[in-house]
Short mmCIF file of C-alpha atoms in Angstrom, two decimals:
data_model
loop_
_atom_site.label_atom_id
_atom_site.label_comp_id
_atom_site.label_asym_id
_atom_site.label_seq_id
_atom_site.Cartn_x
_atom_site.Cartn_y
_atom_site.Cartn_z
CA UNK A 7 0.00 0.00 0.00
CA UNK A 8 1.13 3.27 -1.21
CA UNK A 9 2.44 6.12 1.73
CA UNK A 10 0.99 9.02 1.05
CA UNK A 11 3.52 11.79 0.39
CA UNK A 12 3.54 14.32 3.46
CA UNK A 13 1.62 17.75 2.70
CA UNK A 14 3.67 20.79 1.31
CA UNK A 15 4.62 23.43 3.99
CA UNK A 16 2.81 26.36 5.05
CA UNK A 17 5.15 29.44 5.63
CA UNK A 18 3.88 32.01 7.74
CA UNK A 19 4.94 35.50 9.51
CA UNK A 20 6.93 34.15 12.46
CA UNK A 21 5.40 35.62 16.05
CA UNK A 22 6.75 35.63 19.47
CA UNK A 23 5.14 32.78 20.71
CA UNK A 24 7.61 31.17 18.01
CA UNK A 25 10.42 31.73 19.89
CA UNK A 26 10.70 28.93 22.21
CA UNK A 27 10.67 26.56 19.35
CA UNK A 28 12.95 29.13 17.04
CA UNK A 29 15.33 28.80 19.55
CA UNK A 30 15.17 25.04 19.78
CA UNK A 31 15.97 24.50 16.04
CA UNK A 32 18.17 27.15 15.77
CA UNK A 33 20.39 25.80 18.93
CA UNK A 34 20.02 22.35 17.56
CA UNK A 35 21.67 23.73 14.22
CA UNK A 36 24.92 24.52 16.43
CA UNK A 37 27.91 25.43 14.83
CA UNK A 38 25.92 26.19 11.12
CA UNK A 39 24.53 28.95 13.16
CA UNK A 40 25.19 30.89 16.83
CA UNK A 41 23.86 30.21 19.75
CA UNK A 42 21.00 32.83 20.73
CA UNK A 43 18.86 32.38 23.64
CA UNK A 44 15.53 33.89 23.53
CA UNK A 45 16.01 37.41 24.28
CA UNK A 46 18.27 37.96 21.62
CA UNK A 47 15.84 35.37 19.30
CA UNK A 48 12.94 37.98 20.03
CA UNK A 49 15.05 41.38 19.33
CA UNK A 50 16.31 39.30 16.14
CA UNK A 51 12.68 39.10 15.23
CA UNK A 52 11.95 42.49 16.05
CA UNK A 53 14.50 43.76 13.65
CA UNK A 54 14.02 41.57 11.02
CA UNK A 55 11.45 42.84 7.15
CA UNK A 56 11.41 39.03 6.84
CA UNK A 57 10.64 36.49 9.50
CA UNK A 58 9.15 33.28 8.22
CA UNK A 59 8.49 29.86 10.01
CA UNK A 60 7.90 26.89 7.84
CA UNK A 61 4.86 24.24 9.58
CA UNK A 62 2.89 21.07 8.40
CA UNK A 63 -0.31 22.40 7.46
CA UNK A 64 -1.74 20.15 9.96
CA UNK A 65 -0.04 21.71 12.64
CA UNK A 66 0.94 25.39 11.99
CA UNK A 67 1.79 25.62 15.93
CA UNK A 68 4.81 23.85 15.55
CA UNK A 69 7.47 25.09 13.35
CA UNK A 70 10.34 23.30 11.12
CA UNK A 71 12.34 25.62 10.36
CA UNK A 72 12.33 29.63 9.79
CA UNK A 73 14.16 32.05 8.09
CA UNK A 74 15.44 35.68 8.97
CA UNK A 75 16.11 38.51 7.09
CA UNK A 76 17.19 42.15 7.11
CA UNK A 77 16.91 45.08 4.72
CA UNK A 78 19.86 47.41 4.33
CA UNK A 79 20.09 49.80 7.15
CA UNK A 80 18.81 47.78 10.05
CA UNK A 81 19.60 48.11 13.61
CA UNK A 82 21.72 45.07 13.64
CA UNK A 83 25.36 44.50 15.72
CA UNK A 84 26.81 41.40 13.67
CA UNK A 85 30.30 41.54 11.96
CA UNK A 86 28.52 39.36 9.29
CA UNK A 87 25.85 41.99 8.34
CA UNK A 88 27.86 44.84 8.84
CA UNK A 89 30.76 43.45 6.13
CA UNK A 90 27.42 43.46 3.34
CA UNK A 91 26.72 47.30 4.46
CA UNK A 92 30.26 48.41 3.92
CA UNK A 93 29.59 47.40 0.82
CA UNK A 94 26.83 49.86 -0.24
CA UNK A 95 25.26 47.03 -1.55
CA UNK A 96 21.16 47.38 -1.57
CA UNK A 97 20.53 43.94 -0.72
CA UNK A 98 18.49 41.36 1.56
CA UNK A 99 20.45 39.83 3.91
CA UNK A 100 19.45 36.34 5.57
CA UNK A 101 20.75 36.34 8.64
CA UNK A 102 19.66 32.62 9.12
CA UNK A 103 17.78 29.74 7.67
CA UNK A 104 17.06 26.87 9.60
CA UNK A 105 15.65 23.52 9.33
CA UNK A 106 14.95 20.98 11.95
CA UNK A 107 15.74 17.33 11.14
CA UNK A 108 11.82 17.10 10.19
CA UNK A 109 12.25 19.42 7.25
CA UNK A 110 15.13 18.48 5.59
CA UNK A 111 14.74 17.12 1.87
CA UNK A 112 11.28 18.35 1.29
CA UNK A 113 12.11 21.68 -0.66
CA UNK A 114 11.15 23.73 2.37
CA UNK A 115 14.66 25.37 2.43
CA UNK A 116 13.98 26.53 -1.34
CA UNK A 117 10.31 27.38 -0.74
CA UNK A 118 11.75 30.05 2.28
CA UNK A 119 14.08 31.35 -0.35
CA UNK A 120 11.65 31.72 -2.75
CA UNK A 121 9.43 33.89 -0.52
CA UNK A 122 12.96 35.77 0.27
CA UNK A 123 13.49 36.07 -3.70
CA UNK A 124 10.08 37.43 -3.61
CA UNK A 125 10.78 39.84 -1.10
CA UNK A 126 14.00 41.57 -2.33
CA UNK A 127 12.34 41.90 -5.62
CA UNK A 128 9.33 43.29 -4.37
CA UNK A 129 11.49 46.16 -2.53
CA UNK A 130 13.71 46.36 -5.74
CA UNK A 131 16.84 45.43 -4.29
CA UNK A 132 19.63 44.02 -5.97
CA UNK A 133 20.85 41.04 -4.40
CA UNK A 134 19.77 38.43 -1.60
CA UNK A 135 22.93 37.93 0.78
CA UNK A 136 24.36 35.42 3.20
CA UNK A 137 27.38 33.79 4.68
CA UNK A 138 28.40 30.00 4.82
CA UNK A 139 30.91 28.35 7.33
CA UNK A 140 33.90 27.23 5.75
CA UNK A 141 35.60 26.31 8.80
CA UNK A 142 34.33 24.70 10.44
CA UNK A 143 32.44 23.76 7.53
CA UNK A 144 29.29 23.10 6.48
CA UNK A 145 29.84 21.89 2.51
CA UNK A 146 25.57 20.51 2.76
CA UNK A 147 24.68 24.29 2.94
CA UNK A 148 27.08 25.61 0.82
CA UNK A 149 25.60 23.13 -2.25
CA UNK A 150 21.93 24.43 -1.57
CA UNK A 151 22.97 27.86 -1.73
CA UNK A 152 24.89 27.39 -5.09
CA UNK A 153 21.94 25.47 -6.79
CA UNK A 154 19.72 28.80 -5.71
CA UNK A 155 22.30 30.74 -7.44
CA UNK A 156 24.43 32.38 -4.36
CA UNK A 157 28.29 32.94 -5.81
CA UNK A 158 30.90 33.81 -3.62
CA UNK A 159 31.74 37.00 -3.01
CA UNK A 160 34.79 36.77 -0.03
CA UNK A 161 35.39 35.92 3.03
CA UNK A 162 35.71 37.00 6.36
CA UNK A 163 37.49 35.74 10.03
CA UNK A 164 35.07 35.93 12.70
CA UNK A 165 34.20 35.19 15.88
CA UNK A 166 37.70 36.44 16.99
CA UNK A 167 39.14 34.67 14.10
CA UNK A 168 37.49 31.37 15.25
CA UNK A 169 35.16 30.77 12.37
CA UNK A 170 35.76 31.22 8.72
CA UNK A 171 32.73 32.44 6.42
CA UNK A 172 32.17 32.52 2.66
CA UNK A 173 30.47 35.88 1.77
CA UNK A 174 27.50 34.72 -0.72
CA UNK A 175 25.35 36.75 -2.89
CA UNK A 176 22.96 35.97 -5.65
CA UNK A 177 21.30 38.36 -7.96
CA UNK A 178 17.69 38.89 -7.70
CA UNK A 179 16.19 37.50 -10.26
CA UNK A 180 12.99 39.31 -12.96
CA UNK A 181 9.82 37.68 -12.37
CA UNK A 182 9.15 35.26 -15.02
#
């Protein structure tokens, strides 16, 4: 007898009652992304033009992953950000994209960067940017972000020179 193939995701805005499980995944996704305890989850939400939370449509309560992101200009202390504003460049930066071991393989992670995709063209900007580990390394997200067309742009010794990041940026592309 045939399994029937789980439903497609619902994204939705991401609210504070997220944050409790926002800052399970995203602690669970330890070194890909930092640490942040709930305080800092909530004033990351505050901040961000983008905050989306993936969910089975069956359960939009609990979510698989989410995704940040943060318009050029924003209130934001993070060596990561900052190195995209030096830049001048008029771009959306995702701070992070997570997904919990429920998620993985099911195109959720494109389906968030479509609705960021959507987003930066909407306000008109240029490019969607991010950074990558490269040491330590996380080779699983750099793929994903090449097959959504993300180039690399440099890199950058953070953390106190403890972690290594490729700078990543993809054009936005026309609506077809």
């Amino acid at each position: 007898m045939p399994v029937a193939a789980p439903a497609s995701p619902l994204l939705r805005p991401a609210t504070a009652s997220d944050v409790p499980a926002l800052v399970e995944l995203n602690n669970a996704a330890t070194p890909a992304v930092p640490v942040t305890p709930a305080d800092a989850m909530q004033d990351l939400l505050d901040i961000s033009s983008l905050a989306l939370v993936a969910t089975d449509p069956e359960n939009s309560a609990d979510p698989l992953g989410f995704l940040l992101a943060l318009d050029p200009g924003a209130e934001y202390s993070s060596e990561n950000y900052d190195w995209f504003e030096d830049r001048g460049l008029d771009h959306l930066y995702v701070d992070r994209i997570v997904l919990g071991e429920r998620a993985r393989n099911r195109g959720i992670g494109r389906q968030l960067y479509d609705a960021v995709f959507d987003a930066a063209r909407e306000a008109a900007r240029d490019v969607v940017t991010c950074e990558i580990n490269l040491d330590p390394p996380n080779p699983g997200s750099m793929r994903f972000h090449g097959r959504l067309g993300f180039e690399q742009t440099g890199e950058q010794l953070t953390k106190g020179g403890e972690v290594l990041v490729a700078k990543m940026a993809a054009q936005v592309p026309e609506r077809v």
